[in-house]
mmCIF file of C-alpha atoms in Angstrom:
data_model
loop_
_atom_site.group_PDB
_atom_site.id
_atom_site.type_symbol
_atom_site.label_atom_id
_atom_site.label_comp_id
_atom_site.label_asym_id
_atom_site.label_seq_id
_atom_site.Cartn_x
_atom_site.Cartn_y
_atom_site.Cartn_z
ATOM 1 C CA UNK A 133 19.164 -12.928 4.163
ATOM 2 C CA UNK A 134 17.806 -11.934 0.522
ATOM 3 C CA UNK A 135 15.528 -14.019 -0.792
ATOM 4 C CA UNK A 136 12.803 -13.482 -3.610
ATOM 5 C CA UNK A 137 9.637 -11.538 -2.389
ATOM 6 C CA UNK A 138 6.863 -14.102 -1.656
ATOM 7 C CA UNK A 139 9.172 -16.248 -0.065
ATOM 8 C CA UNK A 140 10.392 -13.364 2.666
ATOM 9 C CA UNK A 141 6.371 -13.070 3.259
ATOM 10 C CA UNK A 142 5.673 -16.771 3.521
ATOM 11 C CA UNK A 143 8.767 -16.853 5.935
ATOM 12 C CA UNK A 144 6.900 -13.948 8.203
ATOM 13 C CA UNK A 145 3.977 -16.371 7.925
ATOM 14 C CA UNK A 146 1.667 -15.416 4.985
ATOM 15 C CA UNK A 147 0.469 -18.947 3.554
ATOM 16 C CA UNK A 148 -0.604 -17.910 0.118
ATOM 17 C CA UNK A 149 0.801 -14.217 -0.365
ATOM 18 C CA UNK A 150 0.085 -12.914 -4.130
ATOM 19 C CA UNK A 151 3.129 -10.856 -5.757
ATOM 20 C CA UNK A 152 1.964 -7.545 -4.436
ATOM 21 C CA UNK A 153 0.911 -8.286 -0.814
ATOM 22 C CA UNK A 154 1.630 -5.089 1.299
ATOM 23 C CA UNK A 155 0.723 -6.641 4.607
ATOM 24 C CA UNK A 156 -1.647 -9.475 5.947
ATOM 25 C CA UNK A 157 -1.452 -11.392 9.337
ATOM 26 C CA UNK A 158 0.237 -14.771 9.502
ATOM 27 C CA UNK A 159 -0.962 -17.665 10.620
ATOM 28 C CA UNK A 160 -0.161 -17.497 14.622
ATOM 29 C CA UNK A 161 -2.249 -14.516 14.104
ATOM 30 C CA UNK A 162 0.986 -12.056 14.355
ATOM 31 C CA UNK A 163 0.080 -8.656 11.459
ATOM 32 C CA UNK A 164 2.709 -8.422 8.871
ATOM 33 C CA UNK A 165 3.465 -5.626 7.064
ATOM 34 C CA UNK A 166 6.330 -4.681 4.225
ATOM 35 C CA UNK A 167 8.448 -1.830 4.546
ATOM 36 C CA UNK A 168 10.679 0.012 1.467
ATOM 37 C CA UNK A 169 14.291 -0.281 2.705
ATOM 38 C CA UNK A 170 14.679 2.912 0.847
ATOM 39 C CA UNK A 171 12.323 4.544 2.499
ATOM 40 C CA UNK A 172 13.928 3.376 6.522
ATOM 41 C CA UNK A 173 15.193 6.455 7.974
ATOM 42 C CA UNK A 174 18.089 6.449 10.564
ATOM 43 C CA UNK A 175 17.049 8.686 13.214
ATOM 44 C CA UNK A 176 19.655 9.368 16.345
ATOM 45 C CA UNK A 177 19.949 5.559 16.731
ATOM 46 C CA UNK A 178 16.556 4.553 15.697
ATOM 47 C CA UNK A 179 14.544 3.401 12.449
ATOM 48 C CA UNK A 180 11.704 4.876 11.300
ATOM 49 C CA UNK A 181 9.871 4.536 8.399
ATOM 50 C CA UNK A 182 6.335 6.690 7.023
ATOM 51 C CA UNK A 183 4.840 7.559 3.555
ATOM 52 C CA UNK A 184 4.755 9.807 1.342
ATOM 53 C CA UNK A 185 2.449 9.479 -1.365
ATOM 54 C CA UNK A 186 3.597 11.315 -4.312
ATOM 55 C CA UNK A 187 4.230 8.402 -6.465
ATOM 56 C CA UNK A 188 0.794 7.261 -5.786
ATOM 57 C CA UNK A 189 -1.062 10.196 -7.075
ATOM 58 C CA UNK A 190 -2.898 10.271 -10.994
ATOM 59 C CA UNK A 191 -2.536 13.263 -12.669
ATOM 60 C CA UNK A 192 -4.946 15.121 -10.739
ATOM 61 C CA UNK A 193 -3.117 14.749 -7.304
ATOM 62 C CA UNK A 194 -5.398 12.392 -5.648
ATOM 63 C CA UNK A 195 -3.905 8.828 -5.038
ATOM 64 C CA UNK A 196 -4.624 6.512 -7.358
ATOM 65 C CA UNK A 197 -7.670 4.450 -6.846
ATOM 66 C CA UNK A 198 -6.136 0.416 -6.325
ATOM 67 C CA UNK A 199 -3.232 2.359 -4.500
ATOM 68 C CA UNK A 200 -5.795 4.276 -2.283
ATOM 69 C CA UNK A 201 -7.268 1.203 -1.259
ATOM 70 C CA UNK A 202 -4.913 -1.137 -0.547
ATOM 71 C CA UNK A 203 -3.337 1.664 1.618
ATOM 72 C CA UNK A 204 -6.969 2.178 3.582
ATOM 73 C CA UNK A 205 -6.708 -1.536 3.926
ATOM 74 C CA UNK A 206 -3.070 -1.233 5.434
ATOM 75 C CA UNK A 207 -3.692 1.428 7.359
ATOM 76 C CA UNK A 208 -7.102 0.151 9.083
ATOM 77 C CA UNK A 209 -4.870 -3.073 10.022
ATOM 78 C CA UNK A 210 -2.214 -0.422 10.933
ATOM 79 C CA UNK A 211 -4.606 0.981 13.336
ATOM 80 C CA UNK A 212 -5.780 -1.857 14.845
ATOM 81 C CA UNK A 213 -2.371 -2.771 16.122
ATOM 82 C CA UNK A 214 -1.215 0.721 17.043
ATOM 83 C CA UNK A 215 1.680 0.375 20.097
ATOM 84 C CA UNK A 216 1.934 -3.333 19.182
ATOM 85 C CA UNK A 217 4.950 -5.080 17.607
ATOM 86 C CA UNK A 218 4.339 -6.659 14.113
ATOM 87 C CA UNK A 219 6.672 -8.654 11.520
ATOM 88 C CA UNK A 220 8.016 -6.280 9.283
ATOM 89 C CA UNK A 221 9.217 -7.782 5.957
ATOM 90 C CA UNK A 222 11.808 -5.441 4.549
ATOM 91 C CA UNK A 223 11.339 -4.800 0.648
ATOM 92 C CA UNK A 224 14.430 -3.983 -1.515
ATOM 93 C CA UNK A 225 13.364 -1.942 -4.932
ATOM 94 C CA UNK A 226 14.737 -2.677 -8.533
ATOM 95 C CA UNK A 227 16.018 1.131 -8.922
ATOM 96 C CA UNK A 228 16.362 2.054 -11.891
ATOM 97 C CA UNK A 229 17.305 5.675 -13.715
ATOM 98 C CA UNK A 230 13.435 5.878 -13.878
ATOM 99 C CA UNK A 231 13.110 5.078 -10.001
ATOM 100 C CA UNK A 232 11.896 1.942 -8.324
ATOM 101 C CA UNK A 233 10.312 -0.122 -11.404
ATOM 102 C CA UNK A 234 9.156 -3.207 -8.547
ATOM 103 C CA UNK A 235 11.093 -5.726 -5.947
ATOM 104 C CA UNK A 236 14.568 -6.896 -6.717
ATOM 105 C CA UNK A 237 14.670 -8.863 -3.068
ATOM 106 C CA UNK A 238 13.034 -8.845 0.155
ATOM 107 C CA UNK A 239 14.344 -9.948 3.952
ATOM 108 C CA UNK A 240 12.468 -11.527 6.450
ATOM 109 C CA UNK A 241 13.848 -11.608 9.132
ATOM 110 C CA UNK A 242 16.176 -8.658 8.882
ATOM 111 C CA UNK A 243 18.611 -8.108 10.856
ATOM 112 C CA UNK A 244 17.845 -4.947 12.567
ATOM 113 C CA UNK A 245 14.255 -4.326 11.412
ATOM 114 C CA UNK A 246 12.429 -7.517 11.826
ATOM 115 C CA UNK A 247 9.728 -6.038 13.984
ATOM 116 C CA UNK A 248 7.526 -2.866 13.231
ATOM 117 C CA UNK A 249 5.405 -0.807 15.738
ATOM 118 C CA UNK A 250 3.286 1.849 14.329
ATOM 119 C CA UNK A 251 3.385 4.726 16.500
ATOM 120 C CA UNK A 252 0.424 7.009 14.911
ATOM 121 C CA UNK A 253 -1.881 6.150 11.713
ATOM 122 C CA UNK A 254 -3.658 8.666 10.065
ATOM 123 C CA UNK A 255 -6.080 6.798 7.837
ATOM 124 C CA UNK A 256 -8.153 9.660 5.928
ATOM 125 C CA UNK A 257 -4.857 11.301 5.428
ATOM 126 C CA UNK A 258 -3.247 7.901 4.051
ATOM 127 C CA UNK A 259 -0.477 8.459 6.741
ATOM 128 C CA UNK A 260 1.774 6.344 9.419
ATOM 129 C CA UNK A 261 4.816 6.895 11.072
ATOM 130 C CA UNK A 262 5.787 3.233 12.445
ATOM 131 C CA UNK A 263 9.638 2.378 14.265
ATOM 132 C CA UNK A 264 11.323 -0.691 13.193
ATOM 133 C CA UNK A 265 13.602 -2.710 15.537
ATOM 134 C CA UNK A 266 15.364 -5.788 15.922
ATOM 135 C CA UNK A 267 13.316 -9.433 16.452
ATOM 136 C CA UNK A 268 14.943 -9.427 19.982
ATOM 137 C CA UNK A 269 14.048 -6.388 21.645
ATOM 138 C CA UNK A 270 10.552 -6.907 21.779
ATOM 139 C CA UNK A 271 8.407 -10.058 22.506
ATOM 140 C CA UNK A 272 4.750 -10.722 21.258
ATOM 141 C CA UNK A 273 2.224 -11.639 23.276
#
């Protein structure tokens, strides 16, 4: 179900999530991170979903400094639940012929990718590969 951005992240269990919360961990103690939609590949059966940060870099080709460290911040909680299934709120951009210009919607839970698990984190490199699945084929503990 679509619904505006802060409410998908209050339904994953964020109490007081600002308008550009990447992740956080919800009140039962459960991480939550957002995902692109557009950025979910389909991979013999699977979903998987990384970064790339080209859109993040200044003119100089280092990442720009907010971006950099929200992402460290990500990451580090990234790492900390490596192998573990998270909530995954699924973000859906406002595309434009300029690109994504910010949210248009956001799902929570989705259908088929209501659960994340990061499968390696590469923090100094500002890089993750995680696989999304479905809210019923794993359980948390």
């Amino acid at each position: 179900m679509n619904m505006q951005f802060k409410e998908a992240l209050r339904a994953a269990g964020l109490l007081n999530p600002g308008r550009t919360t990447w992740y956080g961990v919800a009140t039962d103690g459960v991480p939550v991170f957002t995902i692109w939609f557009h950025e979910v590949r389909h991979i013999n059966g699977r979903y998987f979903a990384w970064w790339d940060h080209e859109g993040l870099k200044d003119t100089d080709g280092e990442p720009k400094l907010r971006q950099k460290g929200r992402a460290w911040n990500y990451l580090e909680l990234a790492a900390e639940n490596l192998g573990k299934p998270c909530r995954a709120v699924i973000v859906h951009p406002k595309m434009t012929e300029q690109g994504n210009t910010g949210v248009a919607s956001a799902e929570y839970p989705h259908s088929t990718m209501s659960r994340i698990v990061f499968r390696t984190v590469d923090i100094d490199a500002l890089q993750f590969i995680a696989e999304l699945l479905p809210e019923e084929s794993i359980t948390i503990s």
